[in-house]
PDB file of C-alpha atoms in Angstrom:
ATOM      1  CA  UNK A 238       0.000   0.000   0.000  1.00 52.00           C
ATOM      2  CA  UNK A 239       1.252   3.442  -0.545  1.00 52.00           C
ATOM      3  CA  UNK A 240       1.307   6.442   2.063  1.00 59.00           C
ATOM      4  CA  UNK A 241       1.227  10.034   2.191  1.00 59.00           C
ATOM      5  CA  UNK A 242       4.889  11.548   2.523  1.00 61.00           C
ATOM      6  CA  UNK A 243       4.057  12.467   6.871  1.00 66.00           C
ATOM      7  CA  UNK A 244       2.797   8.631   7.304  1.00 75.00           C
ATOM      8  CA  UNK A 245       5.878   7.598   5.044  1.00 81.00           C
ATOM      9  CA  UNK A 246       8.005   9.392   6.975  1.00 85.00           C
ATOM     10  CA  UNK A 247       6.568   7.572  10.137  1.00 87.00           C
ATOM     11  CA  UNK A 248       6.793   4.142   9.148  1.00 90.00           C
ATOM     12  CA  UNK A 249      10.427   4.569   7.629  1.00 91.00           C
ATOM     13  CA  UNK A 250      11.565   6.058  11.271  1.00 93.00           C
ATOM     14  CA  UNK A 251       9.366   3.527  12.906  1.00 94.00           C
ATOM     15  CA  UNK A 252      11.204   0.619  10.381  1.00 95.00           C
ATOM     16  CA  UNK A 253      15.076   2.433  11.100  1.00 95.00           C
ATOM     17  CA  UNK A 254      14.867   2.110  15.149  1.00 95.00           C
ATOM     18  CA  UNK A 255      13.316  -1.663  14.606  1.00 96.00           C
ATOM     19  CA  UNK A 256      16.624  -2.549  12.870  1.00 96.00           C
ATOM     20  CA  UNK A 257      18.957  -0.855  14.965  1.00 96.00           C
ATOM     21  CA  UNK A 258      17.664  -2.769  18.184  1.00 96.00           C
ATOM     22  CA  UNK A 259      17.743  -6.205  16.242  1.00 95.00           C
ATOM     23  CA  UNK A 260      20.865  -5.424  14.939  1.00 96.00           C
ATOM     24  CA  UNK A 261      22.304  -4.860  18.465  1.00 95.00           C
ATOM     25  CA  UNK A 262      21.279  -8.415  19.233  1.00 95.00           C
ATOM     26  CA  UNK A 263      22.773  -9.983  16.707  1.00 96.00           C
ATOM     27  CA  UNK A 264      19.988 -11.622  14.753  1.00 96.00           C
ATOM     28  CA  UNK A 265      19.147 -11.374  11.364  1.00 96.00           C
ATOM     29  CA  UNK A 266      15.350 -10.761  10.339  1.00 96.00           C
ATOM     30  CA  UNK A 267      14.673 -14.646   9.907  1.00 96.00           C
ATOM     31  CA  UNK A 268      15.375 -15.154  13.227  1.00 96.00           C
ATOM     32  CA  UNK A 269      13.972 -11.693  14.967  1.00 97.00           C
ATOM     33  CA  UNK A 270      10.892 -12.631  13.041  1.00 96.00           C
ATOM     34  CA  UNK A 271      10.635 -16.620  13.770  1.00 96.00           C
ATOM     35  CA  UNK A 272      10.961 -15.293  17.681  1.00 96.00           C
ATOM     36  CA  UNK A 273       8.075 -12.930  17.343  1.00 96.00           C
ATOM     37  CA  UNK A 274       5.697 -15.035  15.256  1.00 96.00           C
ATOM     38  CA  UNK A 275       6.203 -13.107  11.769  1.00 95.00           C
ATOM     39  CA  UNK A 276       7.946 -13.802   8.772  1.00 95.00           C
ATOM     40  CA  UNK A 277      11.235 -12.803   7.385  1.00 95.00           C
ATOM     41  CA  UNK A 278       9.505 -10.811   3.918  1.00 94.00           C
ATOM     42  CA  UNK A 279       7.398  -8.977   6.903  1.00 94.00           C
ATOM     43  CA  UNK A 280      10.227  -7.825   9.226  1.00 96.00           C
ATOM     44  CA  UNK A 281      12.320  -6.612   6.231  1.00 96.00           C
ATOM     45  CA  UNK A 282       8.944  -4.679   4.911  1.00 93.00           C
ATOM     46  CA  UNK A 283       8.562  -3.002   8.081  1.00 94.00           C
ATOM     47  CA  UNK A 284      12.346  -2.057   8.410  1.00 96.00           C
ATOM     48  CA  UNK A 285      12.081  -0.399   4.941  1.00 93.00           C
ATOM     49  CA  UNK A 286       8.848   1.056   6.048  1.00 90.00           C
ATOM     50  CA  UNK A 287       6.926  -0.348   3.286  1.00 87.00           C
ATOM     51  CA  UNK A 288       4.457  -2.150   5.723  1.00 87.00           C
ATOM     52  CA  UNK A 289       2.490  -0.792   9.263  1.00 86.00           C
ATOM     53  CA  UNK A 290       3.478  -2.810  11.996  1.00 91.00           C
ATOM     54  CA  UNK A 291       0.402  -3.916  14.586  1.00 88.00           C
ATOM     55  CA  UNK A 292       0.558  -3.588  18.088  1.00 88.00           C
ATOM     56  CA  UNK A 293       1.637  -6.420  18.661  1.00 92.00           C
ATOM     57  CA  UNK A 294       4.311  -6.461  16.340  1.00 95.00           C
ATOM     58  CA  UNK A 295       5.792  -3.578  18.572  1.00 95.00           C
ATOM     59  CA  UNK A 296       4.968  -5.305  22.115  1.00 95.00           C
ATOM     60  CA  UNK A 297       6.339  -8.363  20.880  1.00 95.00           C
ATOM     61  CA  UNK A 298       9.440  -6.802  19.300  1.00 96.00           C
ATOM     62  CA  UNK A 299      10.113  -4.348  22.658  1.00 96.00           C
ATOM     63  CA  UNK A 300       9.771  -7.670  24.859  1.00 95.00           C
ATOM     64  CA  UNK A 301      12.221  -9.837  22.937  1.00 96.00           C
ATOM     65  CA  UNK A 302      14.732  -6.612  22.129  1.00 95.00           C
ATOM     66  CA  UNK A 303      14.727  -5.072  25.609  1.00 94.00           C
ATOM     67  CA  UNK A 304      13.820  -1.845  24.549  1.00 94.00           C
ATOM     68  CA  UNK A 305      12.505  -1.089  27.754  1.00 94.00           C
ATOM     69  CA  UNK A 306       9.168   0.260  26.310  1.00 94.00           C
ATOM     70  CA  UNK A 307      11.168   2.096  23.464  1.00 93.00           C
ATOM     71  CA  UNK A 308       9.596   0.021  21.040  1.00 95.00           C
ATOM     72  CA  UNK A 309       6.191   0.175  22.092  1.00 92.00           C
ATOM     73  CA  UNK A 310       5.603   3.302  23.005  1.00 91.00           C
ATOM     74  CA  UNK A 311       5.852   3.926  18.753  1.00 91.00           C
ATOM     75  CA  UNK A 312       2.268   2.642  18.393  1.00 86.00           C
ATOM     76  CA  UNK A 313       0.953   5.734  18.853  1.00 76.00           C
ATOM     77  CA  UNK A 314       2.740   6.910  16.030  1.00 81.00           C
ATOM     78  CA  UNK A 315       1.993   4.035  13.878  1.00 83.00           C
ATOM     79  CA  UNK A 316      -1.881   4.464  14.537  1.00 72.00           C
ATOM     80  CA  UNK A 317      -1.924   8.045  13.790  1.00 67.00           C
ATOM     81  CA  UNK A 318       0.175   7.066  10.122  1.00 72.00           C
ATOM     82  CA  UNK A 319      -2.711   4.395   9.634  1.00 65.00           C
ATOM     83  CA  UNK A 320      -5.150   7.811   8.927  1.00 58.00           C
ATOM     84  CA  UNK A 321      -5.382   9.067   5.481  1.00 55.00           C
ATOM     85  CA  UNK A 322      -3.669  12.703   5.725  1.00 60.00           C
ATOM     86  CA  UNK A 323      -7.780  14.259   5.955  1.00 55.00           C
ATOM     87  CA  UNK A 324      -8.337  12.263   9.232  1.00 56.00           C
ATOM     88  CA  UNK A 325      -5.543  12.984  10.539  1.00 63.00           C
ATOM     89  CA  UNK A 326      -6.232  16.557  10.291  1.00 71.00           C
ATOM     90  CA  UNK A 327      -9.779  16.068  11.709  1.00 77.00           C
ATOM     91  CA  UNK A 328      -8.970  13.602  14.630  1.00 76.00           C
ATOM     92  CA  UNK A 329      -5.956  16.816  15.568  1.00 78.00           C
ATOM     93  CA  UNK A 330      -9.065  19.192  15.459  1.00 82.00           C
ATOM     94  CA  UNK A 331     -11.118  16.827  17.599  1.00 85.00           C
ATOM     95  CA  UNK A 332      -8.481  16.174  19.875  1.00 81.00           C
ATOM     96  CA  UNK A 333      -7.810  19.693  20.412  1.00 83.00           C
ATOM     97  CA  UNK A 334     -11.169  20.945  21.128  1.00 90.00           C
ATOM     98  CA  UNK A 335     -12.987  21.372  24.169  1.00 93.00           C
ATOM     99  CA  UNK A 336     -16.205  21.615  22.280  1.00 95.00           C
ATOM    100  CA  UNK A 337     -17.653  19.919  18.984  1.00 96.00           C
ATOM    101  CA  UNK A 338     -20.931  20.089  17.836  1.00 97.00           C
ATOM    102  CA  UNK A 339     -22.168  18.027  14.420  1.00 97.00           C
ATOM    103  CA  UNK A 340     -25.042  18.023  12.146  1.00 97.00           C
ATOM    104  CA  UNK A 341     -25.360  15.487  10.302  1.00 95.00           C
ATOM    105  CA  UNK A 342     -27.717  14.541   6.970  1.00 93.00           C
ATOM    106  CA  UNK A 343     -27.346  11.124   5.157  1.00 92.00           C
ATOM    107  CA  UNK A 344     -25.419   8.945   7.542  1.00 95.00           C
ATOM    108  CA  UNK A 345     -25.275   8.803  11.131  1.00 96.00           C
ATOM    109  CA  UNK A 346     -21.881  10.827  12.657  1.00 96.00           C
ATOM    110  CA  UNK A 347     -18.683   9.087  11.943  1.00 93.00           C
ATOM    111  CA  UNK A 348     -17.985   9.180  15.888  1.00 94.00           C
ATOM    112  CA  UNK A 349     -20.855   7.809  16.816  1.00 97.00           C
ATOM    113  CA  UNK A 350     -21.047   4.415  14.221  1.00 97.00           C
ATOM    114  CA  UNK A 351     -20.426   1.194  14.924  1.00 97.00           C
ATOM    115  CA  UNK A 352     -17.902  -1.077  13.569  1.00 95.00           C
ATOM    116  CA  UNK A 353     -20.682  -2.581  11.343  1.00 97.00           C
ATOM    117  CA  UNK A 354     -22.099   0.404  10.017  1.00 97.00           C
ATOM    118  CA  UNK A 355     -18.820   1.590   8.687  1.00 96.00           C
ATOM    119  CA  UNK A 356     -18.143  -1.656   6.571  1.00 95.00           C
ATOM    120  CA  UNK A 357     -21.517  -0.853   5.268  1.00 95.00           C
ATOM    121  CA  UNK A 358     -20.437   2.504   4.225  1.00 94.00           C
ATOM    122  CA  UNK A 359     -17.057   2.263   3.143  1.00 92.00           C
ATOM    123  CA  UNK A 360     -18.300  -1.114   1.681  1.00 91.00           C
ATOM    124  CA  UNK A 361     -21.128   1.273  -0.502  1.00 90.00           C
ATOM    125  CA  UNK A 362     -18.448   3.750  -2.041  1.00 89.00           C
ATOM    126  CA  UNK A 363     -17.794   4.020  -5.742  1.00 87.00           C
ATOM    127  CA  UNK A 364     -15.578   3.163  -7.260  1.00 90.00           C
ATOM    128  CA  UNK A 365     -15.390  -0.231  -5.162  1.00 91.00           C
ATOM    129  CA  UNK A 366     -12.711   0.356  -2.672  1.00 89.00           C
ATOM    130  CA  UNK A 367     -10.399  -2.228  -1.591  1.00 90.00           C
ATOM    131  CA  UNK A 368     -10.732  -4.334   0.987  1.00 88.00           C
ATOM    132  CA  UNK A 369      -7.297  -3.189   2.405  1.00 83.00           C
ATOM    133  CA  UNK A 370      -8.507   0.687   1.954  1.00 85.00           C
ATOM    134  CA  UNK A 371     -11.504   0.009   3.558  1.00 89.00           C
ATOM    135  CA  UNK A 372      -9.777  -1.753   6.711  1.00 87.00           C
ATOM    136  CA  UNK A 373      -7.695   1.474   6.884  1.00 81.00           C
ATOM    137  CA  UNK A 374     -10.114   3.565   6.873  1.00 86.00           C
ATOM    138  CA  UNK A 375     -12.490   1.749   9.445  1.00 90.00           C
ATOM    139  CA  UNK A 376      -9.259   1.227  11.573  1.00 84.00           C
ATOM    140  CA  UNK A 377      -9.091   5.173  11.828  1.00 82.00           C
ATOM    141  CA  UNK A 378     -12.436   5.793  12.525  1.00 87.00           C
ATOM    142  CA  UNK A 379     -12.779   3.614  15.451  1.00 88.00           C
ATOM    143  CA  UNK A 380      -9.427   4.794  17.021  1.00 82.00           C
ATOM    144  CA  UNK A 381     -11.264   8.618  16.264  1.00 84.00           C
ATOM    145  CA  UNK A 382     -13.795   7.270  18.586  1.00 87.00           C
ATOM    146  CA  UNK A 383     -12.046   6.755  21.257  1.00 84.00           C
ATOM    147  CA  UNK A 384     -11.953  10.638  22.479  1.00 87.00           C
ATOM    148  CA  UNK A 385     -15.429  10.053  23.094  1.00 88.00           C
ATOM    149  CA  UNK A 386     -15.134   8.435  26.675  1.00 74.00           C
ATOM    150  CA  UNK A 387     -16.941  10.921  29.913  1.00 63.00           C
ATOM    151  CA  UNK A 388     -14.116   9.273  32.108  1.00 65.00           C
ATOM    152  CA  UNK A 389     -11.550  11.282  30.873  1.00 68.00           C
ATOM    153  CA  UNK A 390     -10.894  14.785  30.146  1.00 70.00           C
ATOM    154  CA  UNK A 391     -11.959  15.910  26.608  1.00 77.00           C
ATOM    155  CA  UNK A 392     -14.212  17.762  23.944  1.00 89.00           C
ATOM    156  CA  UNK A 393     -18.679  17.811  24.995  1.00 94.00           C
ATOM    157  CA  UNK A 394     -20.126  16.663  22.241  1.00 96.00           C
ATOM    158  CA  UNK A 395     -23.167  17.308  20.620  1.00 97.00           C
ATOM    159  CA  UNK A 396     -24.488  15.983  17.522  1.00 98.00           C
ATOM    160  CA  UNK A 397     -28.164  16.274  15.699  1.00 98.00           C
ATOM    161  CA  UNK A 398     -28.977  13.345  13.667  1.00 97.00           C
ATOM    162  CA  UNK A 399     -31.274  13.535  10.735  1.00 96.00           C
ATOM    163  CA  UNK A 400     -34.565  10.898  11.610  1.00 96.00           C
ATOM    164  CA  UNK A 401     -33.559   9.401   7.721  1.00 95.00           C
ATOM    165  CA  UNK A 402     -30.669   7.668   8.439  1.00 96.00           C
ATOM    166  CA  UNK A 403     -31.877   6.646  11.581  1.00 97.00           C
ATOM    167  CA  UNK A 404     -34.648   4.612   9.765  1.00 97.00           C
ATOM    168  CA  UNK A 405     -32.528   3.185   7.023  1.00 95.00           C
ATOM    169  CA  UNK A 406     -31.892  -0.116   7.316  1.00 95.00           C
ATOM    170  CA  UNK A 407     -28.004   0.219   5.911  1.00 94.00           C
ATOM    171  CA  UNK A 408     -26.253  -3.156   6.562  1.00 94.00           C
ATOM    172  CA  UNK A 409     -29.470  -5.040   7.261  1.00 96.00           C
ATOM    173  CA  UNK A 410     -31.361  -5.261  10.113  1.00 96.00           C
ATOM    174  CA  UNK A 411     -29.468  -6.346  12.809  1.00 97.00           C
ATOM    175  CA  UNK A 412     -26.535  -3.910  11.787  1.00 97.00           C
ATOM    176  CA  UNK A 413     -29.491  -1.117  11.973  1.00 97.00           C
ATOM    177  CA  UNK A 414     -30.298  -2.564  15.730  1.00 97.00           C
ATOM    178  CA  UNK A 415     -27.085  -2.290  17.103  1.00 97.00           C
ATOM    179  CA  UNK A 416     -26.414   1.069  15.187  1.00 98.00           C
ATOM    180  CA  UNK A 417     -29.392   1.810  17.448  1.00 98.00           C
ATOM    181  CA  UNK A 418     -28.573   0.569  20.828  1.00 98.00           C
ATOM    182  CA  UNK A 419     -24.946   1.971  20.216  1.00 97.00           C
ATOM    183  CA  UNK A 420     -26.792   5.491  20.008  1.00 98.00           C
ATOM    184  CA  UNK A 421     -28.671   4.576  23.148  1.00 98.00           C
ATOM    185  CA  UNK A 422     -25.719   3.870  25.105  1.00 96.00           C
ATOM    186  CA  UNK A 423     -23.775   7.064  23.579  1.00 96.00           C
ATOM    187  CA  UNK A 424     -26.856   9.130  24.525  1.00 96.00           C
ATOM    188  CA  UNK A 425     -26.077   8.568  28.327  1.00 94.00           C
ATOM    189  CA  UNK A 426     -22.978   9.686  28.652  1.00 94.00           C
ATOM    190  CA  UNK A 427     -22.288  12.748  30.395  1.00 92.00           C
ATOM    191  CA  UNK A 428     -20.119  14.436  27.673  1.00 93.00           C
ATOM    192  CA  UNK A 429     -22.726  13.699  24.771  1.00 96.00           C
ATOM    193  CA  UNK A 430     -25.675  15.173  23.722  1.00 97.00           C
ATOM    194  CA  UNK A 431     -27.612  13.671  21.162  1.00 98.00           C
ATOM    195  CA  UNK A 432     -30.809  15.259  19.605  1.00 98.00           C
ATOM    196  CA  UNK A 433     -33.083  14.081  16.368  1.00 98.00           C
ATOM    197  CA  UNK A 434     -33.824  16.385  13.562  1.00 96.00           C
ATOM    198  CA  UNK A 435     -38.108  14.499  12.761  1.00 95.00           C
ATOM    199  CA  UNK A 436     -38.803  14.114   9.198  1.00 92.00           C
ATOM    200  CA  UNK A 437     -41.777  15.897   9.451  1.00 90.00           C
ATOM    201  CA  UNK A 438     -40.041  19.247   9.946  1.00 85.00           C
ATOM    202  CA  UNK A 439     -41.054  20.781   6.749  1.00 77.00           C
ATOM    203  CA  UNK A 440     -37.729  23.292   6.411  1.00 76.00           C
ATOM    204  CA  UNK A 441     -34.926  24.522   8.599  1.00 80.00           C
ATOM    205  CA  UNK A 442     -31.104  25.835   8.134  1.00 79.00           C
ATOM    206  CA  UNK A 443     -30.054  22.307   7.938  1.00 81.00           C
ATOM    207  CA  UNK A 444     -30.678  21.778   4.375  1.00 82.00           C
ATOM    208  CA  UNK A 445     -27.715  22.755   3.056  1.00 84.00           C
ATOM    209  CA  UNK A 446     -26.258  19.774   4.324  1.00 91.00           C
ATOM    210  CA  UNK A 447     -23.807  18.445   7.562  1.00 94.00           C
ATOM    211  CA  UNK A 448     -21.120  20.452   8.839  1.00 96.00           C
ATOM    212  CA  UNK A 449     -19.119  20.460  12.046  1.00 95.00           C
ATOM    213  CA  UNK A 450     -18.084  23.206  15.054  1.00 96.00           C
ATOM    214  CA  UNK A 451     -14.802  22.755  16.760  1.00 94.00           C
ATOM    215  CA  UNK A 452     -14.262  25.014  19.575  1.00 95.00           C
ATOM    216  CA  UNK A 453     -11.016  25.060  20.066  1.00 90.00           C
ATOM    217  CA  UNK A 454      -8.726  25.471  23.567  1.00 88.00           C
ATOM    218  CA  UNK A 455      -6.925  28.590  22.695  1.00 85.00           C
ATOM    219  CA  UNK A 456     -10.614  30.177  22.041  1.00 89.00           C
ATOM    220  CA  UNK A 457     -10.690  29.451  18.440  1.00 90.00           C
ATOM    221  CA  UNK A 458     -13.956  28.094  16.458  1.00 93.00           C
ATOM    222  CA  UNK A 459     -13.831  26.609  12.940  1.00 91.00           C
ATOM    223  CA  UNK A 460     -16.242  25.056  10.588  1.00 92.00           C
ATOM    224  CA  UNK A 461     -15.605  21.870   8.827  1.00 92.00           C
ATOM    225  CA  UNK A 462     -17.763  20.439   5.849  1.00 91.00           C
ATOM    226  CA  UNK A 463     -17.186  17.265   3.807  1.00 85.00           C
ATOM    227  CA  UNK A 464     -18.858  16.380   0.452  1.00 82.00           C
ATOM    228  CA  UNK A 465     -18.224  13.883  -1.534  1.00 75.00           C
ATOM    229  CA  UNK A 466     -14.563  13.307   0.389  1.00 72.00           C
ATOM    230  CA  UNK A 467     -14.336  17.109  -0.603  1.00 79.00           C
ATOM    231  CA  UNK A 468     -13.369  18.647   2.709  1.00 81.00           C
ATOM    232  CA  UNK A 469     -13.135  22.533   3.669  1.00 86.00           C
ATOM    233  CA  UNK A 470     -12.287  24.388   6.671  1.00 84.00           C
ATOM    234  CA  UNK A 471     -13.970  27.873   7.591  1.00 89.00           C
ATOM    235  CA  UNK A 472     -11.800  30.061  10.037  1.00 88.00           C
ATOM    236  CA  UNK A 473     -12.468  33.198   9.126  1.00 90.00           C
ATOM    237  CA  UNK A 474     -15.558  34.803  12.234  1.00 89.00           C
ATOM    238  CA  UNK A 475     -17.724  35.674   9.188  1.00 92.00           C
ATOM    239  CA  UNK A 476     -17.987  31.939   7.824  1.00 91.00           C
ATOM    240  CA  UNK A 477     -18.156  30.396  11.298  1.00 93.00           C
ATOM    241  CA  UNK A 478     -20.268  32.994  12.616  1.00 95.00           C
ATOM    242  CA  UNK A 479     -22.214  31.767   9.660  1.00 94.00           C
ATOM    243  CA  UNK A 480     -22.332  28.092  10.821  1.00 95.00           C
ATOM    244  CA  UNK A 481     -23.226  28.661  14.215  1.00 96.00           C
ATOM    245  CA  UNK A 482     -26.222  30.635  13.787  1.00 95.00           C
ATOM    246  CA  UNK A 483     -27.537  27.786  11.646  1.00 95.00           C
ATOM    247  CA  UNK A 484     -26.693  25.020  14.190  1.00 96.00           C
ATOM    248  CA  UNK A 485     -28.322  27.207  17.285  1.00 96.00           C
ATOM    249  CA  UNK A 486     -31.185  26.851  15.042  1.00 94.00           C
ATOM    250  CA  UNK A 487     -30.586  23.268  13.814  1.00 95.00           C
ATOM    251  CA  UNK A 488     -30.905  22.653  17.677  1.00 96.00           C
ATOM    252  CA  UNK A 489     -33.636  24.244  18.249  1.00 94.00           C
ATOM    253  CA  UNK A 490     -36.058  22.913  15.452  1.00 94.00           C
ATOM    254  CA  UNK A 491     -34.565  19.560  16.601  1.00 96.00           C
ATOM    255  CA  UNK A 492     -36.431  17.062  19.321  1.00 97.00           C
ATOM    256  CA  UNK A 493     -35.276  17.726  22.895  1.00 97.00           C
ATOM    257  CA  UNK A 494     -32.575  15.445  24.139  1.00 97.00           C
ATOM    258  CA  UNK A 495     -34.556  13.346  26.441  1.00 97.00           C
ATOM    259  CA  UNK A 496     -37.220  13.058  23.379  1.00 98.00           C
ATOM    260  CA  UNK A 497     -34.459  12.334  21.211  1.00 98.00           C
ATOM    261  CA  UNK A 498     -33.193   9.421  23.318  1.00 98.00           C
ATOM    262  CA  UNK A 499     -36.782   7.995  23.604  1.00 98.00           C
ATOM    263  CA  UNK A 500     -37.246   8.396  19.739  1.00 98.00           C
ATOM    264  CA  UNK A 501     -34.556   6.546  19.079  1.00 98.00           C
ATOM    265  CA  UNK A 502     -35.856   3.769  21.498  1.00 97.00           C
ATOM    266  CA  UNK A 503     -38.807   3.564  19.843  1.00 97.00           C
ATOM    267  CA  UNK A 504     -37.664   3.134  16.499  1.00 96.00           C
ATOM    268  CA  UNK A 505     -35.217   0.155  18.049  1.00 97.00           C
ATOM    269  CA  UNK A 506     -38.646  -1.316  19.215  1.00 96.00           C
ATOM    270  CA  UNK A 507     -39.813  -1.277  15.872  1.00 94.00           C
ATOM    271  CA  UNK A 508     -37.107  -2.705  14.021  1.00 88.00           C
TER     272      UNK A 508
END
C-alpha cells in the first residue's frame, strides 16, 4: 500500500529504530521474526517502512529486544500514520477541542457508528474500494472514537442526527439494531448530547447539508464540511459565525434530548 509523505516518513523512522535494536542483538530478520511469530519478507517490509506494523508487532518486538518500552511506546505513532492525511487533520481538530458540535444529513456521525455500520459505508463507495482501503479507513475511525469516553478529560459533544438515516436499514437489520442501541448507550454519557432532527419538519437551516463546530482550547472556532470526500475548513468569524447561527437553530427545530433518546428507542422497538 502506498502512504502520504508524513505517514511515510513515520513508518520509515518507525522501520530504522526496529533494525537498529535487532541489529544490536545480533539476529538477522529470519530469526527476529521466527521469535516474534512473523515472517522474514514482513520484518524486512517493516524495516524499509513499506508495511504498518500492529501492536503487537511492537509489544512483541520491545519484549524480545529489551527496549525497555522504546519500542512500544511507537504505536501511537503508527496508529496516527494508519489515517489518510484528511483524518488525521480532523482527529488533531477533535483532539484539540474542548467543544464539537455536528449536524449530520445522510449517515449517522462518523464518531458515533459502529464497527458494522462503517463496513456498510465504506463497503457502498464508488468506485469499489479495496478491501485493504476500507480496513484502513475503518481502523481510523474507530481509534477517532475513542476521544469520546466521559471518564476522561476531553471535547462535549453534541451531535443532531437527521430521523432518515436513523430509519434506514443500511447493513441489514441487525446492523441497523445495534447502530441503534450503540446510540442509546452514547446518549447517556455525560459528555454527549444527542438530539433528532423528525422528518416531518417541513424546512430549517439544515438543508444545506452536515457540517461540524470545533471550539477550540486557545478560544478558536472553525467550521468543517465534507462532500463527496471534498473537505473545507472555515476560520475566518464571518464563515463560522455563519455556521453557528444555523446550528443554534438546527438545535432548536430539533427534538429535545430526552425526546431524542426515547425516539430513538422507539424506532429500536420497531425494528
Amino acid at each position: 500500500m502506498e502512504y502520504d509523505d508524513d505517514a511515510s516518513g513515520t513508518l520509515k523512522a518507525v522501520g530504522r529504530q526496529i533494525k537498529v535494536w535487532r541489529e544490536a542483538e545480533g539476529l538477522t530478520q529470519a530469526e527476529f521474526g521466527a521469535a516474534i511469530g512473523y515472517g522474514e519478507e514482513m520484518v524486512s517490509a517493516v524495516e524499509r517502512g513499506r508495511r504498518m506494523p500492529r501492536p503487537e508487532f511492537l509489544d512483541k518486538a520491545d519484549e524480545l529486544l529489551g527496549a525497555g518500552g522504546k519500542i512500544g511506546a511507537m504505536k501511537r505513532d503508527v496508529q496516527e500514520a494508519r489515517y489518510p492525511k484528511n483524518l488525521r487533520d480532523l482527529a488533531k481538530l477533535e483532539a484539540e477541542s474542548v467543544e464539537m458540535g455536528a449536524y449530520s444529513t445522510h449517515t449517522i456521525h462518523a464518531l458515533l457508528q459502529t464497527e458494522e455500520y462503517m463496513h456498510t459505508i465504506f463497503g457502498m463507495r464508488r468506485p469499489i474500494l479495496p478491501g485493504e482501503i476500507v480496513e484502513r479507513e475503518v481502523s481510523a475511525r474507530m481509534s477517532r472514537r475513542e476521544i469520546i469516553d466521559a471518564a476522561r478529560p476531553g471535547p462535549v459533544f453534541s451531535f443532531v442526527l437527521e430521523e432518515a438515516p436513523l430509519r434506514r436499514p443500511d447493513g441489514g437489520r441487525q446492523v441497523q439494531r445495534r447502530q441503534l442501541e450503540h446510540l442509546l448507550e452514547i446518549g447517556q454519557l455525560r459528555n454527549v448530547t444527542l438530539q433528532v432532527m423528525p422528518i416531518d419538519i417541513a424546512s430549517h437551516p439544515g438543508l444545506g447539508g452536515s457540517f461540524r463546530l470545533f471550539k477550540l482550547q486557545n478560544g478558536t472556532t472553525l467550521g468543517y464540511t465534507e462532500v463527496q470526500s471534498v473537505t473545507r475548513l472555515f476560520s475566518t468569524s464571518k464563515e463560522v459565525q455563519s455556521l453557528e447561527m444555523q446550528y443554534g437553530n438546527i438545535r432548536a427545530e430539533a427534538l429535545r434530548p430526552r425526546e431524542s433518546l426515547e425516539f430513538i428507542e422507539k424506532l429500536l422497538g420497531e425494528t
